[in-house]
Coordinates of C-alpha atoms in Angstrom, one line a residue:
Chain A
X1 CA 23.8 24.1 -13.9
X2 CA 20.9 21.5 -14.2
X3 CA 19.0 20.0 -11.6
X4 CA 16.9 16.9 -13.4
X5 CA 14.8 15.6 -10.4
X6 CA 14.4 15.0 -6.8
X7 CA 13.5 11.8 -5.4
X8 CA 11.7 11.1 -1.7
X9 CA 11.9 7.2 -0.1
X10 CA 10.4 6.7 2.7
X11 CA 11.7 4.7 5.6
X12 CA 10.5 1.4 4.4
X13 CA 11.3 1.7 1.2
X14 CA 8.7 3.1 -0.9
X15 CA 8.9 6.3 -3.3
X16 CA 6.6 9.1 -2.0
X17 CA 8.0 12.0 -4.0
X18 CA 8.9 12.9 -6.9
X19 CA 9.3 15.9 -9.1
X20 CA 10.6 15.9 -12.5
X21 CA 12.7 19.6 -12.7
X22 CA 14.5 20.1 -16.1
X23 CA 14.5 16.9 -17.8
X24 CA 16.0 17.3 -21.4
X25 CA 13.7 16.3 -24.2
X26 CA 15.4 14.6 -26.9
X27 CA 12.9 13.9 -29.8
X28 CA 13.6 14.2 -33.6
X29 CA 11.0 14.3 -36.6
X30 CA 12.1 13.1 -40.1
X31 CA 10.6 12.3 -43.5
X32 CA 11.2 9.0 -44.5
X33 CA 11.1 7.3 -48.0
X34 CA 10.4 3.2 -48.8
X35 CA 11.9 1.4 -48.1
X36 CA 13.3 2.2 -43.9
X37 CA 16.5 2.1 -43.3
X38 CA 15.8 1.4 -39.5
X39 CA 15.2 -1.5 -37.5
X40 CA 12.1 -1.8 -35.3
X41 CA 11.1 -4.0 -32.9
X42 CA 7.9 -4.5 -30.2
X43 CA 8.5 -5.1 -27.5
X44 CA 7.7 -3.6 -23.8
X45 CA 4.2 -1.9 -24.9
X46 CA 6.5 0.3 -27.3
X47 CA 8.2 0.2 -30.4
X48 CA 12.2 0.6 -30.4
X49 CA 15.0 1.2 -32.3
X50 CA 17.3 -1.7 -32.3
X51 CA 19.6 -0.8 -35.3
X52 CA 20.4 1.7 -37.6
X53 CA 21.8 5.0 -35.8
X54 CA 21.5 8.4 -37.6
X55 CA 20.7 11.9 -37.3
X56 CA 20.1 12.0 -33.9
X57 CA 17.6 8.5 -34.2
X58 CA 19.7 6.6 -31.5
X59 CA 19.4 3.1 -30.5
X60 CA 16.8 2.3 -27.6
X61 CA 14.6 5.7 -29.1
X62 CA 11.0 4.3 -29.0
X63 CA 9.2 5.7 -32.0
X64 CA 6.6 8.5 -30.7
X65 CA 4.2 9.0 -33.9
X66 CA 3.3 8.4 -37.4
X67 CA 2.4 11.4 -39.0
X68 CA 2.4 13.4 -36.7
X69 CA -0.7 10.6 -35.2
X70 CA 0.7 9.3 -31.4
X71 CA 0.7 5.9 -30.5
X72 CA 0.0 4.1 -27.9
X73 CA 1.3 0.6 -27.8
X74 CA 1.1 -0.7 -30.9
X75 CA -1.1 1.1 -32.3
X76 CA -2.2 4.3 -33.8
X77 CA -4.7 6.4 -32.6
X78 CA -6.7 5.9 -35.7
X79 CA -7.3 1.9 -35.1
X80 CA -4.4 1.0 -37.6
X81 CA -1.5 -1.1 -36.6
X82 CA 1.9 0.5 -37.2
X83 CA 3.7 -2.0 -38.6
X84 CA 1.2 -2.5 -41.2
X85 CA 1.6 1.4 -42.1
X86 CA 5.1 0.8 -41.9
X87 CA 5.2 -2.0 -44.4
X88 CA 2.9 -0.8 -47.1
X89 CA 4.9 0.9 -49.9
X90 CA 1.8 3.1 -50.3
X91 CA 1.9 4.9 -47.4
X92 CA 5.5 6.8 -48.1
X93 CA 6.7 9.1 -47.9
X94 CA 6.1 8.9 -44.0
X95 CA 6.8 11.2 -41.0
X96 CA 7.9 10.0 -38.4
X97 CA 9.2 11.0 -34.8
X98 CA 11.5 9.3 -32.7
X99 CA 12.3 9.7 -28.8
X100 CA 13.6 8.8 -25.2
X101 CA 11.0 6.7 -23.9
X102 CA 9.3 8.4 -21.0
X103 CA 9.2 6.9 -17.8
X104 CA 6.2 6.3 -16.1
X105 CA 5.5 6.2 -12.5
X106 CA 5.5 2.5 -12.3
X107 CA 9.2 2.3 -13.1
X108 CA 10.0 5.7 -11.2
X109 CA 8.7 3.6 -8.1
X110 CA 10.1 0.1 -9.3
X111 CA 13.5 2.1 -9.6
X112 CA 13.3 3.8 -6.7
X113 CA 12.2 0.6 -4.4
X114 CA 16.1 -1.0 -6.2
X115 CA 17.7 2.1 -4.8
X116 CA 16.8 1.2 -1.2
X117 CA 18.6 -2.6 -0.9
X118 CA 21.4 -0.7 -3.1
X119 CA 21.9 1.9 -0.4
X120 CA 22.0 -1.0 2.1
X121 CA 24.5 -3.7 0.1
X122 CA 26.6 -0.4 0.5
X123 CA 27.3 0.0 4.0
X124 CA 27.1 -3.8 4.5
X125 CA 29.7 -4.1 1.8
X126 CA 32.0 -1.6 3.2
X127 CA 35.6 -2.8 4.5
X128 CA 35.3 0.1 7.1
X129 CA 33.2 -0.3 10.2
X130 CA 30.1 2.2 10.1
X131 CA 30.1 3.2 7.2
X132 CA 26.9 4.4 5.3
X133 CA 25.3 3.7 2.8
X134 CA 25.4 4.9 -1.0
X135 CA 26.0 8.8 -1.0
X136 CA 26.9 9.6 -4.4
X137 CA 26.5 7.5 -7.6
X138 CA 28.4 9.1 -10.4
X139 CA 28.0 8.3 -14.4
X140 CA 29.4 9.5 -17.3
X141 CA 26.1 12.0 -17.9
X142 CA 24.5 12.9 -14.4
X143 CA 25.2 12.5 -10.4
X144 CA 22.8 11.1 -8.2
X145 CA 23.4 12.6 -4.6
X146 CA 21.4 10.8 -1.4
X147 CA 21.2 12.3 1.8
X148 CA 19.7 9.6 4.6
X149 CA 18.0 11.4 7.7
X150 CA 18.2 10.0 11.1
X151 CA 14.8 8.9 10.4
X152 CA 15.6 6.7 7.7
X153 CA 13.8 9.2 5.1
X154 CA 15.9 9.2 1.9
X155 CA 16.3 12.2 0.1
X156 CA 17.8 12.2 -3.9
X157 CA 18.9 14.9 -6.2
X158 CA 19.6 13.6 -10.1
X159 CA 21.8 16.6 -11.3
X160 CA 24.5 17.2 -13.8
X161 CA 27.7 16.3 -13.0
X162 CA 29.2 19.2 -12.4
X163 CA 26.6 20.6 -10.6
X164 CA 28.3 22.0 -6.7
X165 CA 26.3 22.4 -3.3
X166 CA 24.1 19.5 -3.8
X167 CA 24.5 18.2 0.1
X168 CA 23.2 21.5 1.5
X169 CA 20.6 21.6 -1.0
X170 CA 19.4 17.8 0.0
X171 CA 19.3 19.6 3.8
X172 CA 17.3 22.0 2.5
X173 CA 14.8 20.0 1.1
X174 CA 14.9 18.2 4.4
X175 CA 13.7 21.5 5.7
X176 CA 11.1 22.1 3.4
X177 CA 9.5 18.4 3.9
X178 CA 9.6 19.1 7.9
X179 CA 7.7 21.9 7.1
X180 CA 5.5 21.9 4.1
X181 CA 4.4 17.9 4.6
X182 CA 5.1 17.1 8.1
X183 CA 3.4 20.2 9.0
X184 CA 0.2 19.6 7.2
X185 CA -2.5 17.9 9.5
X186 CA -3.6 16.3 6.7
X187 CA -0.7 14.7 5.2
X188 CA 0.0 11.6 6.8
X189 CA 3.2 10.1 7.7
X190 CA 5.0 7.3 5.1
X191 CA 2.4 8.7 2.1
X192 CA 2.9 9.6 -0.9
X193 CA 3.5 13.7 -0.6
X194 CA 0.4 15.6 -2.3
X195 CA 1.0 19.2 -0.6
X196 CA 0.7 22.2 -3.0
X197 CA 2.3 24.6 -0.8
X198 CA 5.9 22.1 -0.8
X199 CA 5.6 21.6 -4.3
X200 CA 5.6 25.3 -4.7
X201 CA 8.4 25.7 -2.5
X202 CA 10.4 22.9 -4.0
X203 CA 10.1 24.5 -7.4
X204 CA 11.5 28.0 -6.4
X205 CA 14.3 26.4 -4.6
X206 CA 15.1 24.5 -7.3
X207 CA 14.9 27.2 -9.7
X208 CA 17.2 29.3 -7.7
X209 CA 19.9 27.1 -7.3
X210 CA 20.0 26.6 -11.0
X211 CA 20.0 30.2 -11.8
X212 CA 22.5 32.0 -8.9
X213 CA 24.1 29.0 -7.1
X214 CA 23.4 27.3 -3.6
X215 CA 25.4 30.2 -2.0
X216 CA 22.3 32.1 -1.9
X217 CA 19.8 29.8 -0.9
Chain B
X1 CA 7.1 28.9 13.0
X2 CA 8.1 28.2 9.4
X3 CA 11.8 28.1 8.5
X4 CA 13.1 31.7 7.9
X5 CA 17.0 32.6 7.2
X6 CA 19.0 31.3 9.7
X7 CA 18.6 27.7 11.3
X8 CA 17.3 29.3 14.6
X9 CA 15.7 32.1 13.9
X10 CA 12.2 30.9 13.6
X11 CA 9.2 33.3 13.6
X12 CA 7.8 33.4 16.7
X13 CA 4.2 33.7 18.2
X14 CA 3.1 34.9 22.0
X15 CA 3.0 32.0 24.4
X16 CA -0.1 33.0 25.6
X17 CA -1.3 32.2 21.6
X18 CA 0.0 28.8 22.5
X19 CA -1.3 28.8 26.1
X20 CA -4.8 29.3 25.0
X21 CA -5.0 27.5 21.9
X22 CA -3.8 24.4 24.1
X23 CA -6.0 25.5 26.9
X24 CA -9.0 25.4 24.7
X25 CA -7.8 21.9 23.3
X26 CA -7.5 20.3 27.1
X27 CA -10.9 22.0 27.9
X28 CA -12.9 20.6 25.0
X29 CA -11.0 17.1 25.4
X30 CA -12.3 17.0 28.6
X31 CA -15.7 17.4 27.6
X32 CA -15.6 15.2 24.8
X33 CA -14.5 12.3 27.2
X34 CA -16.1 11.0 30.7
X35 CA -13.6 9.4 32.2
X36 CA -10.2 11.4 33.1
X37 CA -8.3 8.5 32.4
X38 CA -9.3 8.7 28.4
X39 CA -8.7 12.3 28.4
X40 CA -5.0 11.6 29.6
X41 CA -4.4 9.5 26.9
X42 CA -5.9 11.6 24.4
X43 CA -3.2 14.1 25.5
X44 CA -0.8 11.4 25.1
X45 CA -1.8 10.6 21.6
X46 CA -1.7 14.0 20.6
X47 CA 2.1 14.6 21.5
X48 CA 2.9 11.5 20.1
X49 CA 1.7 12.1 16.7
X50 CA 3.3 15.9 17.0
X51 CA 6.5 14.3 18.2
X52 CA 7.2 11.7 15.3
X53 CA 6.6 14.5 13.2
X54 CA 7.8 17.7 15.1
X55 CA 11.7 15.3 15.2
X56 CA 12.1 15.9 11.5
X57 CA 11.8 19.4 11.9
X58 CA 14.0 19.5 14.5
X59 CA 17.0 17.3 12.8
X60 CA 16.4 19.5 9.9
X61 CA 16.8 22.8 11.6
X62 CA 19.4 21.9 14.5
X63 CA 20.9 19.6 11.6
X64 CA 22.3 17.2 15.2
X65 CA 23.3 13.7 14.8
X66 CA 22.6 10.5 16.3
X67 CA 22.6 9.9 20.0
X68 CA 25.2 7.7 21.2
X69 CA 24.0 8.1 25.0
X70 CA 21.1 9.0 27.0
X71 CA 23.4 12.4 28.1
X72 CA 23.3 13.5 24.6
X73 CA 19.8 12.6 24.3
X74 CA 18.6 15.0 27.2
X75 CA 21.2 17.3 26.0
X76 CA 19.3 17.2 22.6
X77 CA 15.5 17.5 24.2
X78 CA 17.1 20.8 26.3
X79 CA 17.6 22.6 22.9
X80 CA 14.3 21.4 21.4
X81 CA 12.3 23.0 24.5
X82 CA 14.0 25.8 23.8
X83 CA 13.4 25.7 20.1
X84 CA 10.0 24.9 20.2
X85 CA 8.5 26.5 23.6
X86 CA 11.5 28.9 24.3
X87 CA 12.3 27.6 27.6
X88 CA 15.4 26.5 29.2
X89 CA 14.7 23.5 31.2
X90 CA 17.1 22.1 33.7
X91 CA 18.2 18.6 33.5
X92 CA 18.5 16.6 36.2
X93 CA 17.7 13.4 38.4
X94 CA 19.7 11.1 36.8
X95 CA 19.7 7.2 38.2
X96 CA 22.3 5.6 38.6
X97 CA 22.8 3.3 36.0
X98 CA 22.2 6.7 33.7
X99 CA 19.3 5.5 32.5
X100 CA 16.9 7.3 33.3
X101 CA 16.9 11.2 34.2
X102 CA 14.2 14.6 34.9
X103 CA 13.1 17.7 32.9
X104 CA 12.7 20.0 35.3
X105 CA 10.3 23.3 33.8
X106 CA 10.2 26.8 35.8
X107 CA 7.9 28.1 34.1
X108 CA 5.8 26.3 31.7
X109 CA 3.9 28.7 29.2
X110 CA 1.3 25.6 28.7
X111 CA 0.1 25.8 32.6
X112 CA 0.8 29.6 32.8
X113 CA -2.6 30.7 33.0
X114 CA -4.2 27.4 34.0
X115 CA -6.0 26.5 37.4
X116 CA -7.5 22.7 37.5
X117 CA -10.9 22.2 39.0
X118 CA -11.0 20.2 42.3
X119 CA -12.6 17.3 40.5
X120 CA -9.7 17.1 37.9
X121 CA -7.1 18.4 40.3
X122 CA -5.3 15.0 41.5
X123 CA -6.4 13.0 38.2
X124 CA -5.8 15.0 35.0
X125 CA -2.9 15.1 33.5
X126 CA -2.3 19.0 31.7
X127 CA 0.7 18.5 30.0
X128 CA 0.6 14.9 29.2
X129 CA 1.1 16.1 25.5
X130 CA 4.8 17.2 26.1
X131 CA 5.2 13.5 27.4
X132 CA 3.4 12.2 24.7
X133 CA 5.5 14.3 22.3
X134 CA 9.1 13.7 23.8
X135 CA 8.1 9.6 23.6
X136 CA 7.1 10.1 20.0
X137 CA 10.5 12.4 18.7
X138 CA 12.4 9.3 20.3
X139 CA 10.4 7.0 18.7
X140 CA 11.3 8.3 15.5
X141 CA 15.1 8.2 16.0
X142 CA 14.8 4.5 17.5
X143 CA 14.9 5.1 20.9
X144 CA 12.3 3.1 23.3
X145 CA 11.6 5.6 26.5
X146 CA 8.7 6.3 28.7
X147 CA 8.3 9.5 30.0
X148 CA 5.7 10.8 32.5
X149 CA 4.7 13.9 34.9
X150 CA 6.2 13.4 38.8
X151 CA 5.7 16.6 39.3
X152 CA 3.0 19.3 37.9
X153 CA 2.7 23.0 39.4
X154 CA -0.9 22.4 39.2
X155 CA -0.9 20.2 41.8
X156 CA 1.1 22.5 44.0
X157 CA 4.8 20.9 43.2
X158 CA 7.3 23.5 43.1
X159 CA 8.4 22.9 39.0
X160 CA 6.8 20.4 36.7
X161 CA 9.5 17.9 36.1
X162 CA 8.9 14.9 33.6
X163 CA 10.7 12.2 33.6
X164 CA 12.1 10.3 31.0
X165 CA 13.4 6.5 31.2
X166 CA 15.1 4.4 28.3
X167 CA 13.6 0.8 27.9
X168 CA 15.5 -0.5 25.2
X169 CA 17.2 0.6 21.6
X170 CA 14.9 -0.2 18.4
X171 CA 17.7 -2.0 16.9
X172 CA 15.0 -3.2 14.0
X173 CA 14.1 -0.3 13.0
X174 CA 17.7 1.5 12.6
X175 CA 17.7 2.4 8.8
X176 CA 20.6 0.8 6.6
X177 CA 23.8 2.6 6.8
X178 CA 23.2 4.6 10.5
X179 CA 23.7 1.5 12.6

């Protein structure tokens, strides 16, 4: 029973929510010796794995940090470029750690901005008369679930697939944004959602469904 | 009244809480602004900004769908008084073409322990907020309406009535996938 994240769109489209709940981490560490048996490429501020799958190293991994020194960009934290460390025979044996490139709030709002015109295509698409829009999006590793209120408010839950009782968990955190944001005089409508007290609330729910069900919400 | 168990079983508070809180809101409104005129539509604002807020909570709770007629609609605002002021109002008045119909309040905890002064008697309007609020909920929900006081126990009517007429259906603003 995992619950990775819960999205909010607002009528017109923009993300004003989100809460990252139990996302996995997948990051490995390993010793290397010259010359490496990986390929790496720039590109997109980060530096990738194109080729060369092994011990849990997988393809699109963006490397994290050379001995155990972070990067940002292309670049270590101590000035030096990593491909130069990379490339100097001197420098091995080298650690280095390898993971699933984080998202960051730009592309969580990009992503979330596609969603809406998705959601739309979908009932325009459909070979039935009213129909709505996207409700569930299935792949082979997680379910995305969306609940539209009559407000035009969107509501997404990103869990595992096998996960049960996500529509009446969607209504529930329909209940807890009418209360905890709506309800705040100082929240104001179609804004991004900075209320402690729903946060709070989101986090418990969440935390119960994953531990005893939805039956007991 | 904060969501507790059950969808209507809401915590609730005395109406006189509510009476006097909104009391002291009108009163200090009313000394804020000269002119009765910008008072009422204070009051107006007020409900409206409650209503496109206070809707959410009440699709959330009463979990109701979309409106396919103004019958529904007044059917809909019945429950909410009695969700949110726990009165039953009687519905009513309806014109002919079905547009347009009446809220008709007993007893209205906002007014209950309310006289107006003779200089505000025939101009203010008390509970211009509950008009202000009803046109705001609808708003939200993409229904056009104008709703005003034709009759206020204030003023000596027998019931407050509002009434509430639908101009048109905000067919822009319909999200994707409800229309």
């Amino acid at each position: 029973m995992v619950i990775y994240g819960v999205y909010i769109v607002s009528k017109s489209g923009g993300l004003i929510f989100n809460h990252d709940h139990n996302v996995p981490k997948y990051e490995t560490e390993k010793t290397f010796s010259y010359p490496l048996d990986i390929k790496l490429i720039y590109q997109n501020k980060s530096i990738v794995v194109v080729f060369g799958q092994r011990d849990n190293i997988n393809v699109g991994n963006v490397l994290l940090a050379v001995n155990g020194i972070a990067i940002t960009n292309r670049q270590l934290d101590d000035g030096r470029d990593v491909f130069d460390v990379i490339e100097n025979k001197e420098n091995y044996p080298l650690n280095l750690k390898f993971g699933r490139p984080k998202m960051t709030t730009n592309e969580k709002i990009f992503l979330a901005s596609m969603f809406y015109p998705l959601f739309a295509i979908a009932s325009q698409l459909s070979p039935e008369p009213k129909s709505s829009g996207i409700e569930v999006l299935e792949a082979d590793k997680f379910k995305l679930h969306c609940f539209q209120t009559l407000t035009g408010v969107k509501f997404m839950v990103v869990a595992e697939r096998t996960q049960a009782g996500m529509e009446i968990l969607l209504k529930k955190i329909y209940e807890l944004y009418a209360d905890y944001a709506l309800k705040n005089p100082f929240y104001s409508l179609e804004m991004p959602i900075r209320c402690e007290l729903f946060d709070t609330h989101l986090q418990a729910l969440l935390d119960q469904v994953e531990k005893s069900g939805i039956t007991n919400v | 009244m904060s969501r507790q168990g059950s969808k209507f079983d809401m915590k609730k508070v005395n109406s006189e809480l509510v009476t006097l809180t909104y009391g002291t809101l009108v009163a200090q409104i009313v000394k804020d602004y000269e002119n009765v005129d910008d008072v009422n539509r204070q009051l107006d604002r007020i409900g409206y900004n409650m209503g496109v807020r206070l809707i959410e909570d009440f699709l959330a709770k009463s979990g109701s769908g979309r409106c396919l007629d103004l019958r529904d609609t007044a059917d809909k605002i019945q429950t909410a008084f009695h969700m949110y002021l726990g009165i039953s109002v009687g519905i009513g008045g309806w014109s002919p073409a079905g547009d347009e119909f009446a809220i008709t309040i007993d007893s209205n905890p906002l007014t209950d322990l309310v006289e107006l002064p003779d200089e505000l008697r025939t101009t203010l309007k008390y509970c211009g907020v509950l008009c202000g609020a009803i046109r705001g909920a609808l708003e939200m929900v993409q229904l056009e309406v104008q709703c005003w006081i034709s009759q206020d126990q204030l003023k000596g009517d027998a019931n407050t009535e509002l009434r509430v007429k639908f101009i048109r259906k905000l067919e822009d603003a319909v999200p994707a996938g409800e229309d």
